[in-house]
Amino acid sequence: AQTVTQSQPEMSVQEAETVTLSCTYDTSESDYYLFWYKQPPSRQMILVIRQEAYKQQNATENRFSVNFQKAAKSFSLKISDSQLGDAAMYFCAYRSTNYNDMRFGAGTRLTVKP
Amino acid sequence: DAGITQSPRHKVTETGTPVTLRCHQTENHRYMYWYRQDPGHGLRLIHYSYGVKDTDKGEVSDGYSVSRSKTEDFLLTLESATSSQTSVYFCAISEGGTGRSKQFFGPGTRLTVL
């Protein structure tokens, strides 16, 4: 079964600075999707960004971008110009192309310091 | 925001009692999912549905059952609640059943089993 590992339980960043959250995964599949979700104190799960494994180009959504290294099975999230509203739990997730199972990492709690 | 509601939002119950959580969607999406969220584990899939009366087990299905009699409603039942089922439960929906389709999450239900 696929596993997703987030090795940083907590991270902190200064407002306006850049921070990178790490994620690695284990799979034998060649085609799949990777996601970053944000969970603020409200508990709502918000999709931040999605990467399709067959695309070499790294996904970007405004201040959020990923560094997808397929051979290394690594999928990190970079947040530029960090804002106070970015403070949340961030979850990395893997989803197979062919199956309904979606696997989540344990999460990284991001603190943004003013 | 996707039209997903969960009820109740909070529930406290006693060990051995039956509990039913409801997920309601207004998006007419075919696929619906139940996850539980626990510290250190991220989200884990309990059961999912790929159509009316069509359901399947996820990673942590023991002790849970589900039913889907209408497209818009997906019920999660704990036949005899145990303290290990204290958790936050999330419902999710997606138009398709693979990673090509994004999953949208409901607001969550916090369940405490005493």
JSON list of C-alpha atoms in Angstrom, two decimals:
[
{"chain": "A", "resi": 1, "resn": "ALA", "atom": "CA", "xyz": [0.00, 0.00, 0.00]},
{"chain": "A", "resi": 2, "resn": "GLN", "atom": "CA", "xyz": [1.10, 3.51, -0.67]},
{"chain": "A", "resi": 3, "resn": "THR", "atom": "CA", "xyz": [2.45, 5.50, 2.26]},
{"chain": "A", "resi": 4, "resn": "VAL", "atom": "CA", "xyz": [2.95, 9.23, 2.65]},
{"chain": "A", "resi": 5, "resn": "THR", "atom": "CA", "xyz": [5.50, 10.67, 5.06]},
{"chain": "A", "resi": 6, "resn": "GLN", "atom": "CA", "xyz": [5.76, 14.22, 6.33]},
{"chain": "A", "resi": 7, "resn": "SER", "atom": "CA", "xyz": [8.91, 14.36, 8.41]},
{"chain": "A", "resi": 8, "resn": "GLN", "atom": "CA", "xyz": [8.35, 17.84, 9.86]},
{"chain": "A", "resi": 9, "resn": "PRO", "atom": "CA", "xyz": [5.63, 17.83, 12.53]},
{"chain": "A", "resi": 10, "resn": "GLU", "atom": "CA", "xyz": [6.03, 21.59, 13.00]},
{"chain": "A", "resi": 11, "resn": "MET", "atom": "CA", "xyz": [7.53, 24.45, 11.03]},
{"chain": "A", "resi": 12, "resn": "SER", "atom": "CA", "xyz": [7.64, 28.18, 11.56]},
{"chain": "A", "resi": 13, "resn": "VAL", "atom": "CA", "xyz": [8.29, 31.07, 9.22]},
{"chain": "A", "resi": 14, "resn": "GLN", "atom": "CA", "xyz": [8.54, 34.81, 9.50]},
{"chain": "A", "resi": 15, "resn": "GLU", "atom": "CA", "xyz": [5.84, 36.80, 7.78]},
{"chain": "A", "resi": 16, "resn": "ALA", "atom": "CA", "xyz": [6.83, 37.66, 4.17]},
{"chain": "A", "resi": 17, "resn": "GLU", "atom": "CA", "xyz": [9.52, 34.97, 4.13]},
{"chain": "A", "resi": 18, "resn": "THR", "atom": "CA", "xyz": [9.54, 31.66, 2.24]},
{"chain": "A", "resi": 19, "resn": "VAL", "atom": "CA", "xyz": [9.06, 28.23, 3.74]},
{"chain": "A", "resi": 20, "resn": "THR", "atom": "CA", "xyz": [9.22, 24.73, 2.30]},
{"chain": "A", "resi": 21, "resn": "LEU", "atom": "CA", "xyz": [7.26, 21.77, 3.65]},
{"chain": "A", "resi": 22, "resn": "SER", "atom": "CA", "xyz": [8.54, 18.30, 2.86]},
{"chain": "A", "resi": 23, "resn": "CYS", "atom": "CA", "xyz": [6.67, 15.19, 1.75]},
{"chain": "A", "resi": 24, "resn": "THR", "atom": "CA", "xyz": [7.85, 11.82, 0.52]},
{"chain": "A", "resi": 25, "resn": "TYR", "atom": "CA", "xyz": [5.76, 8.89, -0.61]},
{"chain": "A", "resi": 26, "resn": "ASP", "atom": "CA", "xyz": [6.14, 5.28, -1.50]},
{"chain": "A", "resi": 27, "resn": "THR", "atom": "CA", "xyz": [4.42, 3.69, -4.50]},
{"chain": "A", "resi": 28, "resn": "SER", "atom": "CA", "xyz": [4.98, 1.17, -7.25]},
{"chain": "A", "resi": 29, "resn": "GLU", "atom": "CA", "xyz": [2.61, 2.95, -9.61]},
{"chain": "A", "resi": 30, "resn": "SER", "atom": "CA", "xyz": [3.81, 5.17, -12.42]},
{"chain": "A", "resi": 31, "resn": "ASP", "atom": "CA", "xyz": [0.72, 7.32, -12.76]},
{"chain": "A", "resi": 32, "resn": "TYR", "atom": "CA", "xyz": [-0.86, 9.04, -9.78]},
{"chain": "A", "resi": 33, "resn": "TYR", "atom": "CA", "xyz": [-1.79, 12.39, -8.27]},
{"chain": "A", "resi": 34, "resn": "LEU", "atom": "CA", "xyz": [-0.34, 14.31, -5.38]},
{"chain": "A", "resi": 35, "resn": "PHE", "atom": "CA", "xyz": [-2.04, 17.00, -3.33]},
{"chain": "A", "resi": 36, "resn": "TRP", "atom": "CA", "xyz": [-1.40, 19.52, -0.62]},
{"chain": "A", "resi": 37, "resn": "TYR", "atom": "CA", "xyz": [-4.33, 20.36, 1.64]},
{"chain": "A", "resi": 38, "resn": "LYS", "atom": "CA", "xyz": [-4.48, 23.17, 4.19]},
{"chain": "A", "resi": 39, "resn": "GLN", "atom": "CA", "xyz": [-6.46, 22.79, 7.41]},
{"chain": "A", "resi": 40, "resn": "PRO", "atom": "CA", "xyz": [-6.87, 26.04, 9.38]},
{"chain": "A", "resi": 41, "resn": "PRO", "atom": "CA", "xyz": [-8.26, 26.09, 12.94]},
{"chain": "A", "resi": 42, "resn": "SER", "atom": "CA", "xyz": [-11.76, 25.99, 11.46]},
{"chain": "A", "resi": 43, "resn": "ARG", "atom": "CA", "xyz": [-10.98, 22.33, 10.53]},
{"chain": "A", "resi": 44, "resn": "GLN", "atom": "CA", "xyz": [-12.06, 22.85, 6.93]},
{"chain": "A", "resi": 45, "resn": "MET", "atom": "CA", "xyz": [-9.86, 20.92, 4.49]},
{"chain": "A", "resi": 46, "resn": "ILE", "atom": "CA", "xyz": [-8.86, 23.24, 1.65]},
{"chain": "A", "resi": 47, "resn": "LEU", "atom": "CA", "xyz": [-7.14, 22.03, -1.49]},
{"chain": "A", "resi": 48, "resn": "VAL", "atom": "CA", "xyz": [-4.00, 24.11, -2.04]},
{"chain": "A", "resi": 49, "resn": "ILE", "atom": "CA", "xyz": [-2.40, 22.52, -5.07]},
{"chain": "A", "resi": 50, "resn": "ARG", "atom": "CA", "xyz": [-2.43, 19.36, -7.16]},
{"chain": "A", "resi": 51, "resn": "GLN", "atom": "CA", "xyz": [0.30, 17.67, -9.21]},
{"chain": "A", "resi": 52, "resn": "GLU", "atom": "CA", "xyz": [-0.21, 15.02, -11.85]},
{"chain": "A", "resi": 53, "resn": "ALA", "atom": "CA", "xyz": [2.67, 12.55, -11.87]},
{"chain": "A", "resi": 54, "resn": "TYR", "atom": "CA", "xyz": [2.85, 12.33, -15.65]},
{"chain": "A", "resi": 55, "resn": "LYS", "atom": "CA", "xyz": [3.49, 16.07, -15.89]},
{"chain": "A", "resi": 56, "resn": "GLN", "atom": "CA", "xyz": [7.10, 17.12, -15.46]},
{"chain": "A", "resi": 57, "resn": "GLN", "atom": "CA", "xyz": [6.24, 20.75, -14.91]},
{"chain": "A", "resi": 58, "resn": "ASN", "atom": "CA", "xyz": [5.81, 21.70, -11.27]},
{"chain": "A", "resi": 59, "resn": "ALA", "atom": "CA", "xyz": [2.37, 22.98, -10.33]},
{"chain": "A", "resi": 60, "resn": "THR", "atom": "CA", "xyz": [1.97, 26.58, -9.18]},
{"chain": "A", "resi": 61, "resn": "GLU", "atom": "CA", "xyz": [-0.95, 28.41, -7.57]},
{"chain": "A", "resi": 62, "resn": "ASN", "atom": "CA", "xyz": [-0.18, 32.03, -6.81]},
{"chain": "A", "resi": 63, "resn": "ARG", "atom": "CA", "xyz": [2.23, 32.01, -3.82]},
{"chain": "A", "resi": 64, "resn": "PHE", "atom": "CA", "xyz": [2.20, 28.22, -3.59]},
{"chain": "A", "resi": 65, "resn": "SER", "atom": "CA", "xyz": [4.41, 26.01, -5.71]},
{"chain": "A", "resi": 66, "resn": "VAL", "atom": "CA", "xyz": [5.67, 22.46, -5.55]},
{"chain": "A", "resi": 67, "resn": "ASN", "atom": "CA", "xyz": [8.97, 20.75, -6.22]},
{"chain": "A", "resi": 68, "resn": "PHE", "atom": "CA", "xyz": [8.00, 17.36, -7.62]},
{"chain": "A", "resi": 69, "resn": "GLN", "atom": "CA", "xyz": [10.86, 14.88, -7.90]},
{"chain": "A", "resi": 70, "resn": "LYS", "atom": "CA", "xyz": [9.32, 11.69, -9.27]},
{"chain": "A", "resi": 71, "resn": "ALA", "atom": "CA", "xyz": [12.43, 9.53, -9.14]},
{"chain": "A", "resi": 72, "resn": "ALA", "atom": "CA", "xyz": [13.06, 10.53, -5.55]},
{"chain": "A", "resi": 73, "resn": "LYS", "atom": "CA", "xyz": [9.35, 10.26, -4.71]},
{"chain": "A", "resi": 74, "resn": "SER", "atom": "CA", "xyz": [9.44, 13.68, -3.18]},
{"chain": "A", "resi": 75, "resn": "PHE", "atom": "CA", "xyz": [6.76, 16.37, -3.28]},
{"chain": "A", "resi": 76, "resn": "SER", "atom": "CA", "xyz": [7.56, 19.53, -1.33]},
{"chain": "A", "resi": 77, "resn": "LEU", "atom": "CA", "xyz": [5.40, 22.62, -0.98]},
{"chain": "A", "resi": 78, "resn": "LYS", "atom": "CA", "xyz": [6.93, 26.09, -1.13]},
{"chain": "A", "resi": 79, "resn": "ILE", "atom": "CA", "xyz": [5.03, 29.03, 0.26]},
{"chain": "A", "resi": 80, "resn": "SER", "atom": "CA", "xyz": [6.39, 32.39, -0.80]},
{"chain": "A", "resi": 81, "resn": "ASP", "atom": "CA", "xyz": [5.72, 35.73, 0.88]},
{"chain": "A", "resi": 82, "resn": "SER", "atom": "CA", "xyz": [4.15, 33.96, 3.86]},
{"chain": "A", "resi": 83, "resn": "GLN", "atom": "CA", "xyz": [1.09, 35.58, 5.35]},
{"chain": "A", "resi": 84, "resn": "LEU", "atom": "CA", "xyz": [-0.50, 35.26, 8.78]},
{"chain": "A", "resi": 85, "resn": "GLY", "atom": "CA", "xyz": [-3.45, 33.50, 7.13]},
{"chain": "A", "resi": 86, "resn": "ASP", "atom": "CA", "xyz": [-1.14, 30.72, 5.95]},
{"chain": "A", "resi": 87, "resn": "ALA", "atom": "CA", "xyz": [-0.87, 29.43, 9.51]},
{"chain": "A", "resi": 88, "resn": "ALA", "atom": "CA", "xyz": [-2.50, 25.98, 9.50]},
{"chain": "A", "resi": 89, "resn": "MET", "atom": "CA", "xyz": [-1.91, 22.26, 9.36]},
{"chain": "A", "resi": 90, "resn": "TYR", "atom": "CA", "xyz": [-0.74, 21.16, 5.93]},
{"chain": "A", "resi": 91, "resn": "PHE", "atom": "CA", "xyz": [-1.35, 17.65, 4.67]},
{"chain": "A", "resi": 92, "resn": "CYS", "atom": "CA", "xyz": [0.31, 15.94, 1.77]},
{"chain": "A", "resi": 93, "resn": "ALA", "atom": "CA", "xyz": [-1.83, 13.31, 0.02]},
{"chain": "A", "resi": 94, "resn": "TYR", "atom": "CA", "xyz": [-1.41, 10.66, -2.66]},
{"chain": "A", "resi": 95, "resn": "ARG", "atom": "CA", "xyz": [-4.16, 9.32, -4.87]},
{"chain": "A", "resi": 96, "resn": "SER", "atom": "CA", "xyz": [-3.91, 6.51, -7.38]},
{"chain": "A", "resi": 97, "resn": "THR", "atom": "CA", "xyz": [-5.06, 7.00, -10.94]},
{"chain": "A", "resi": 98, "resn": "ASN", "atom": "CA", "xyz": [-6.95, 3.75, -10.88]},
{"chain": "A", "resi": 99, "resn": "TYR", "atom": "CA", "xyz": [-8.25, 3.36, -7.38]},
{"chain": "A", "resi": 100, "resn": "ASN", "atom": "CA", "xyz": [-10.34, 5.27, -4.91]},
{"chain": "A", "resi": 101, "resn": "ASP", "atom": "CA", "xyz": [-7.86, 5.13, -2.07]},
{"chain": "A", "resi": 102, "resn": "MET", "atom": "CA", "xyz": [-6.32, 8.44, -1.04]},
{"chain": "A", "resi": 103, "resn": "ARG", "atom": "CA", "xyz": [-3.49, 8.36, 1.47]},
{"chain": "A", "resi": 104, "resn": "PHE", "atom": "CA", "xyz": [-2.57, 11.29, 3.69]},
{"chain": "A", "resi": 105, "resn": "GLY", "atom": "CA", "xyz": [0.56, 12.16, 5.58]},
{"chain": "A", "resi": 106, "resn": "ALA", "atom": "CA", "xyz": [0.42, 12.95, 9.29]},
{"chain": "A", "resi": 107, "resn": "GLY", "atom": "CA", "xyz": [0.59, 16.68, 8.66]},
{"chain": "A", "resi": 108, "resn": "THR", "atom": "CA", "xyz": [2.90, 19.64, 9.33]},
{"chain": "A", "resi": 109, "resn": "ARG", "atom": "CA", "xyz": [1.76, 22.46, 11.58]},
{"chain": "A", "resi": 110, "resn": "LEU", "atom": "CA", "xyz": [2.91, 25.79, 10.14]},
{"chain": "A", "resi": 111, "resn": "THR", "atom": "CA", "xyz": [3.23, 28.84, 12.37]},
{"chain": "A", "resi": 112, "resn": "VAL", "atom": "CA", "xyz": [3.66, 32.28, 10.83]},
{"chain": "A", "resi": 113, "resn": "LYS", "atom": "CA", "xyz": [5.37, 34.85, 13.03]},
{"chain": "A", "resi": 114, "resn": "PRO", "atom": "CA", "xyz": [4.54, 38.55, 12.57]},
{"chain": "B", "resi": 1, "resn": "ASP", "atom": "CA", "xyz": [-17.25, 26.10, -1.93]},
{"chain": "B", "resi": 2, "resn": "ALA", "atom": "CA", "xyz": [-18.68, 22.66, -2.64]},
{"chain": "B", "resi": 3, "resn": "GLY", "atom": "CA", "xyz": [-22.12, 22.13, -1.10]},
{"chain": "B", "resi": 4, "resn": "ILE", "atom": "CA", "xyz": [-21.34, 19.58, 1.59]},
{"chain": "B", "resi": 5, "resn": "THR", "atom": "CA", "xyz": [-22.87, 19.56, 5.04]},
{"chain": "B", "resi": 6, "resn": "GLN", "atom": "CA", "xyz": [-22.35, 17.18, 7.90]},
{"chain": "B", "resi": 7, "resn": "SER", "atom": "CA", "xyz": [-24.60, 16.57, 10.87]},
{"chain": "B", "resi": 8, "resn": "PRO", "atom": "CA", "xyz": [-24.22, 16.69, 13.72]},
{"chain": "B", "resi": 9, "resn": "ARG", "atom": "CA", "xyz": [-21.13, 18.88, 13.95]},
{"chain": "B", "resi": 10, "resn": "HIS", "atom": "CA", "xyz": [-20.39, 17.74, 17.48]},
{"chain": "B", "resi": 11, "resn": "LYS", "atom": "CA", "xyz": [-21.55, 14.69, 19.40]},
{"chain": "B", "resi": 12, "resn": "VAL", "atom": "CA", "xyz": [-20.75, 13.17, 22.76]},
{"chain": "B", "resi": 13, "resn": "THR", "atom": "CA", "xyz": [-21.96, 9.65, 23.37]},
{"chain": "B", "resi": 14, "resn": "GLU", "atom": "CA", "xyz": [-21.31, 6.69, 25.64]},
{"chain": "B", "resi": 15, "resn": "THR", "atom": "CA", "xyz": [-19.55, 3.45, 24.90]},
{"chain": "B", "resi": 16, "resn": "GLY", "atom": "CA", "xyz": [-21.88, 0.84, 23.45]},
{"chain": "B", "resi": 17, "resn": "THR", "atom": "CA", "xyz": [-24.44, 3.22, 21.97]},
{"chain": "B", "resi": 18, "resn": "PRO", "atom": "CA", "xyz": [-25.18, 3.39, 18.24]},
{"chain": "B", "resi": 19, "resn": "VAL", "atom": "CA", "xyz": [-24.23, 6.57, 16.41]},
{"chain": "B", "resi": 20, "resn": "THR", "atom": "CA", "xyz": [-25.09, 7.75, 12.90]},
{"chain": "B", "resi": 21, "resn": "LEU", "atom": "CA", "xyz": [-23.36, 10.60, 11.13]},
{"chain": "B", "resi": 22, "resn": "ARG", "atom": "CA", "xyz": [-24.87, 12.16, 8.04]},
{"chain": "B", "resi": 23, "resn": "CYS", "atom": "CA", "xyz": [-23.24, 13.70, 5.01]},
{"chain": "B", "resi": 24, "resn": "HIS", "atom": "CA", "xyz": [-25.37, 15.67, 2.57]},
{"chain": "B", "resi": 25, "resn": "GLN", "atom": "CA", "xyz": [-24.23, 17.09, -0.77]},
{"chain": "B", "resi": 26, "resn": "THR", "atom": "CA", "xyz": [-25.91, 19.36, -3.28]},
{"chain": "B", "resi": 27, "resn": "GLU", "atom": "CA", "xyz": [-23.38, 18.84, -6.08]},
{"chain": "B", "resi": 28, "resn": "ASN", "atom": "CA", "xyz": [-24.86, 15.59, -7.48]},
{"chain": "B", "resi": 29, "resn": "HIS", "atom": "CA", "xyz": [-21.40, 13.99, -7.35]},
{"chain": "B", "resi": 30, "resn": "ARG", "atom": "CA", "xyz": [-21.27, 10.24, -7.77]},
{"chain": "B", "resi": 31, "resn": "TYR", "atom": "CA", "xyz": [-18.50, 9.51, -5.26]},
{"chain": "B", "resi": 32, "resn": "MET", "atom": "CA", "xyz": [-18.69, 10.08, -1.52]},
{"chain": "B", "resi": 33, "resn": "TYR", "atom": "CA", "xyz": [-16.19, 9.22, 1.20]},
{"chain": "B", "resi": 34, "resn": "TRP", "atom": "CA", "xyz": [-15.90, 9.00, 4.96]},
{"chain": "B", "resi": 35, "resn": "TYR", "atom": "CA", "xyz": [-12.55, 9.68, 6.62]},
{"chain": "B", "resi": 36, "resn": "ARG", "atom": "CA", "xyz": [-11.45, 9.89, 10.20]},
{"chain": "B", "resi": 37, "resn": "GLN", "atom": "CA", "xyz": [-8.73, 12.24, 11.42]},
{"chain": "B", "resi": 38, "resn": "ASP", "atom": "CA", "xyz": [-6.56, 11.41, 14.40]},
{"chain": "B", "resi": 39, "resn": "PRO", "atom": "CA", "xyz": [-3.37, 13.08, 15.65]},
{"chain": "B", "resi": 40, "resn": "GLY", "atom": "CA", "xyz": [-0.29, 11.56, 14.04]},
{"chain": "B", "resi": 41, "resn": "HIS", "atom": "CA", "xyz": [-2.29, 9.81, 11.33]},
{"chain": "B", "resi": 42, "resn": "GLY", "atom": "CA", "xyz": [-3.65, 12.48, 9.06]},
{"chain": "B", "resi": 43, "resn": "LEU", "atom": "CA", "xyz": [-6.90, 11.37, 7.42]},
{"chain": "B", "resi": 44, "resn": "ARG", "atom": "CA", "xyz": [-7.71, 7.72, 6.87]},
{"chain": "B", "resi": 45, "resn": "LEU", "atom": "CA", "xyz": [-10.43, 6.37, 4.62]},
{"chain": "B", "resi": 46, "resn": "ILE", "atom": "CA", "xyz": [-13.21, 4.43, 6.36]},
{"chain": "B", "resi": 47, "resn": "HIS", "atom": "CA", "xyz": [-15.67, 3.67, 3.55]},
{"chain": "B", "resi": 48, "resn": "TYR", "atom": "CA", "xyz": [-16.60, 5.15, 0.24]},
{"chain": "B", "resi": 49, "resn": "SER", "atom": "CA", "xyz": [-19.52, 5.02, -2.17]},
{"chain": "B", "resi": 50, "resn": "TYR", "atom": "CA", "xyz": [-19.44, 4.99, -5.95]},
{"chain": "B", "resi": 51, "resn": "GLY", "atom": "CA", "xyz": [-23.18, 5.27, -6.45]},
{"chain": "B", "resi": 52, "resn": "VAL", "atom": "CA", "xyz": [-26.53, 4.70, -4.80]},
{"chain": "B", "resi": 53, "resn": "LYS", "atom": "CA", "xyz": [-26.35, 1.46, -2.82]},
{"chain": "B", "resi": 54, "resn": "ASP", "atom": "CA", "xyz": [-22.75, 0.90, -4.01]},
{"chain": "B", "resi": 55, "resn": "THR", "atom": "CA", "xyz": [-20.17, 1.06, -1.25]},
{"chain": "B", "resi": 56, "resn": "ASP", "atom": "CA", "xyz": [-16.76, -0.36, -0.46]},
{"chain": "B", "resi": 57, "resn": "LYS", "atom": "CA", "xyz": [-14.36, -0.55, 2.47]},
{"chain": "B", "resi": 58, "resn": "GLY", "atom": "CA", "xyz": [-11.41, 1.69, 3.06]},
{"chain": "B", "resi": 59, "resn": "GLU", "atom": "CA", "xyz": [-8.28, 1.41, 5.16]},
{"chain": "B", "resi": 60, "resn": "VAL", "atom": "CA", "xyz": [-9.97, 1.50, 8.59]},
{"chain": "B", "resi": 61, "resn": "SER", "atom": "CA", "xyz": [-13.47, 0.09, 8.11]},
{"chain": "B", "resi": 62, "resn": "ASP", "atom": "CA", "xyz": [-13.73, -2.21, 11.14]},
{"chain": "B", "resi": 63, "resn": "GLY", "atom": "CA", "xyz": [-16.54, -1.14, 13.46]},
{"chain": "B", "resi": 64, "resn": "TYR", "atom": "CA", "xyz": [-18.21, 1.05, 10.85]},
{"chain": "B", "resi": 65, "resn": "SER", "atom": "CA", "xyz": [-20.98, 0.57, 8.32]},
{"chain": "B", "resi": 66, "resn": "VAL", "atom": "CA", "xyz": [-22.35, 2.91, 5.67]},
{"chain": "B", "resi": 67, "resn": "SER", "atom": "CA", "xyz": [-25.43, 3.34, 3.57]},
{"chain": "B", "resi": 68, "resn": "ARG", "atom": "CA", "xyz": [-26.36, 5.40, 0.57]},
{"chain": "B", "resi": 69, "resn": "SER", "atom": "CA", "xyz": [-30.00, 5.30, -0.46]},
{"chain": "B", "resi": 70, "resn": "LYS", "atom": "CA", "xyz": [-29.92, 8.63, -2.32]},
{"chain": "B", "resi": 71, "resn": "THR", "atom": "CA", "xyz": [-27.25, 10.36, -4.36]},
{"chain": "B", "resi": 72, "resn": "GLU", "atom": "CA", "xyz": [-27.11, 13.28, -1.95]},
{"chain": "B", "resi": 73, "resn": "ASP", "atom": "CA", "xyz": [-26.85, 11.40, 1.36]},
{"chain": "B", "resi": 74, "resn": "PHE", "atom": "CA", "xyz": [-24.13, 9.14, 2.75]},
{"chain": "B", "resi": 75, "resn": "LEU", "atom": "CA", "xyz": [-24.56, 7.80, 6.28]},
{"chain": "B", "resi": 76, "resn": "LEU", "atom": "CA", "xyz": [-21.84, 6.47, 8.57]},
{"chain": "B", "resi": 77, "resn": "THR", "atom": "CA", "xyz": [-22.96, 4.23, 11.43]},
{"chain": "B", "resi": 78, "resn": "LEU", "atom": "CA", "xyz": [-21.09, 3.09, 14.48]},
{"chain": "B", "resi": 79, "resn": "GLU", "atom": "CA", "xyz": [-23.20, 0.13, 15.62]},
{"chain": "B", "resi": 80, "resn": "SER", "atom": "CA", "xyz": [-21.69, 0.10, 19.11]},
{"chain": "B", "resi": 81, "resn": "ALA", "atom": "CA", "xyz": [-19.39, 3.03, 19.71]},
{"chain": "B", "resi": 82, "resn": "THR", "atom": "CA", "xyz": [-16.03, 2.49, 21.44]},
{"chain": "B", "resi": 83, "resn": "SER", "atom": "CA", "xyz": [-13.59, 4.99, 22.89]},
{"chain": "B", "resi": 84, "resn": "SER", "atom": "CA", "xyz": [-11.15, 4.24, 20.04]},
{"chain": "B", "resi": 85, "resn": "GLN", "atom": "CA", "xyz": [-13.70, 5.76, 17.67]},
{"chain": "B", "resi": 86, "resn": "THR", "atom": "CA", "xyz": [-13.33, 9.17, 19.28]},
{"chain": "B", "resi": 87, "resn": "SER", "atom": "CA", "xyz": [-12.17, 11.22, 16.34]},
{"chain": "B", "resi": 88, "resn": "VAL", "atom": "CA", "xyz": [-13.02, 13.93, 13.86]},
{"chain": "B", "resi": 89, "resn": "TYR", "atom": "CA", "xyz": [-14.96, 12.54, 10.91]},
{"chain": "B", "resi": 90, "resn": "PHE", "atom": "CA", "xyz": [-14.86, 14.12, 7.48]},
{"chain": "B", "resi": 91, "resn": "CYS", "atom": "CA", "xyz": [-17.08, 13.50, 4.53]},
{"chain": "B", "resi": 92, "resn": "ALA", "atom": "CA", "xyz": [-15.76, 14.17, 1.03]},
{"chain": "B", "resi": 93, "resn": "ILE", "atom": "CA", "xyz": [-17.18, 14.11, -2.47]},
{"chain": "B", "resi": 94, "resn": "SER", "atom": "CA", "xyz": [-15.77, 13.90, -5.96]},
{"chain": "B", "resi": 95, "resn": "GLU", "atom": "CA", "xyz": [-17.22, 13.83, -9.43]},
{"chain": "B", "resi": 96, "resn": "GLY", "atom": "CA", "xyz": [-14.99, 10.97, -10.55]},
{"chain": "B", "resi": 97, "resn": "GLY", "atom": "CA", "xyz": [-13.47, 8.05, -8.74]},
{"chain": "B", "resi": 98, "resn": "THR", "atom": "CA", "xyz": [-9.79, 8.46, -9.46]},
{"chain": "B", "resi": 99, "resn": "GLY", "atom": "CA", "xyz": [-7.07, 11.00, -8.89]},
{"chain": "B", "resi": 100, "resn": "ARG", "atom": "CA", "xyz": [-8.17, 12.95, -11.93]},
{"chain": "B", "resi": 101, "resn": "SER", "atom": "CA", "xyz": [-11.08, 14.27, -9.89]},
{"chain": "B", "resi": 102, "resn": "LYS", "atom": "CA", "xyz": [-10.58, 16.61, -6.97]},
{"chain": "B", "resi": 103, "resn": "GLN", "atom": "CA", "xyz": [-12.05, 15.73, -3.60]},
{"chain": "B", "resi": 104, "resn": "PHE", "atom": "CA", "xyz": [-13.94, 18.36, -1.66]},
{"chain": "B", "resi": 105, "resn": "PHE", "atom": "CA", "xyz": [-14.39, 18.02, 2.07]},
{"chain": "B", "resi": 106, "resn": "GLY", "atom": "CA", "xyz": [-17.21, 18.79, 4.45]},
{"chain": "B", "resi": 107, "resn": "PRO", "atom": "CA", "xyz": [-16.70, 20.77, 7.69]},
{"chain": "B", "resi": 108, "resn": "GLY", "atom": "CA", "xyz": [-16.15, 17.69, 9.88]},
{"chain": "B", "resi": 109, "resn": "THR", "atom": "CA", "xyz": [-17.91, 16.13, 12.87]},
{"chain": "B", "resi": 110, "resn": "ARG", "atom": "CA", "xyz": [-16.17, 15.86, 16.22]},
{"chain": "B", "resi": 111, "resn": "LEU", "atom": "CA", "xyz": [-17.28, 12.66, 17.96]},
{"chain": "B", "resi": 112, "resn": "THR", "atom": "CA", "xyz": [-16.38, 11.89, 21.56]},
{"chain": "B", "resi": 113, "resn": "VAL", "atom": "CA", "xyz": [-17.11, 8.45, 22.96]},
{"chain": "B", "resi": 114, "resn": "LEU", "atom": "CA", "xyz": [-16.95, 8.34, 26.76]}
]
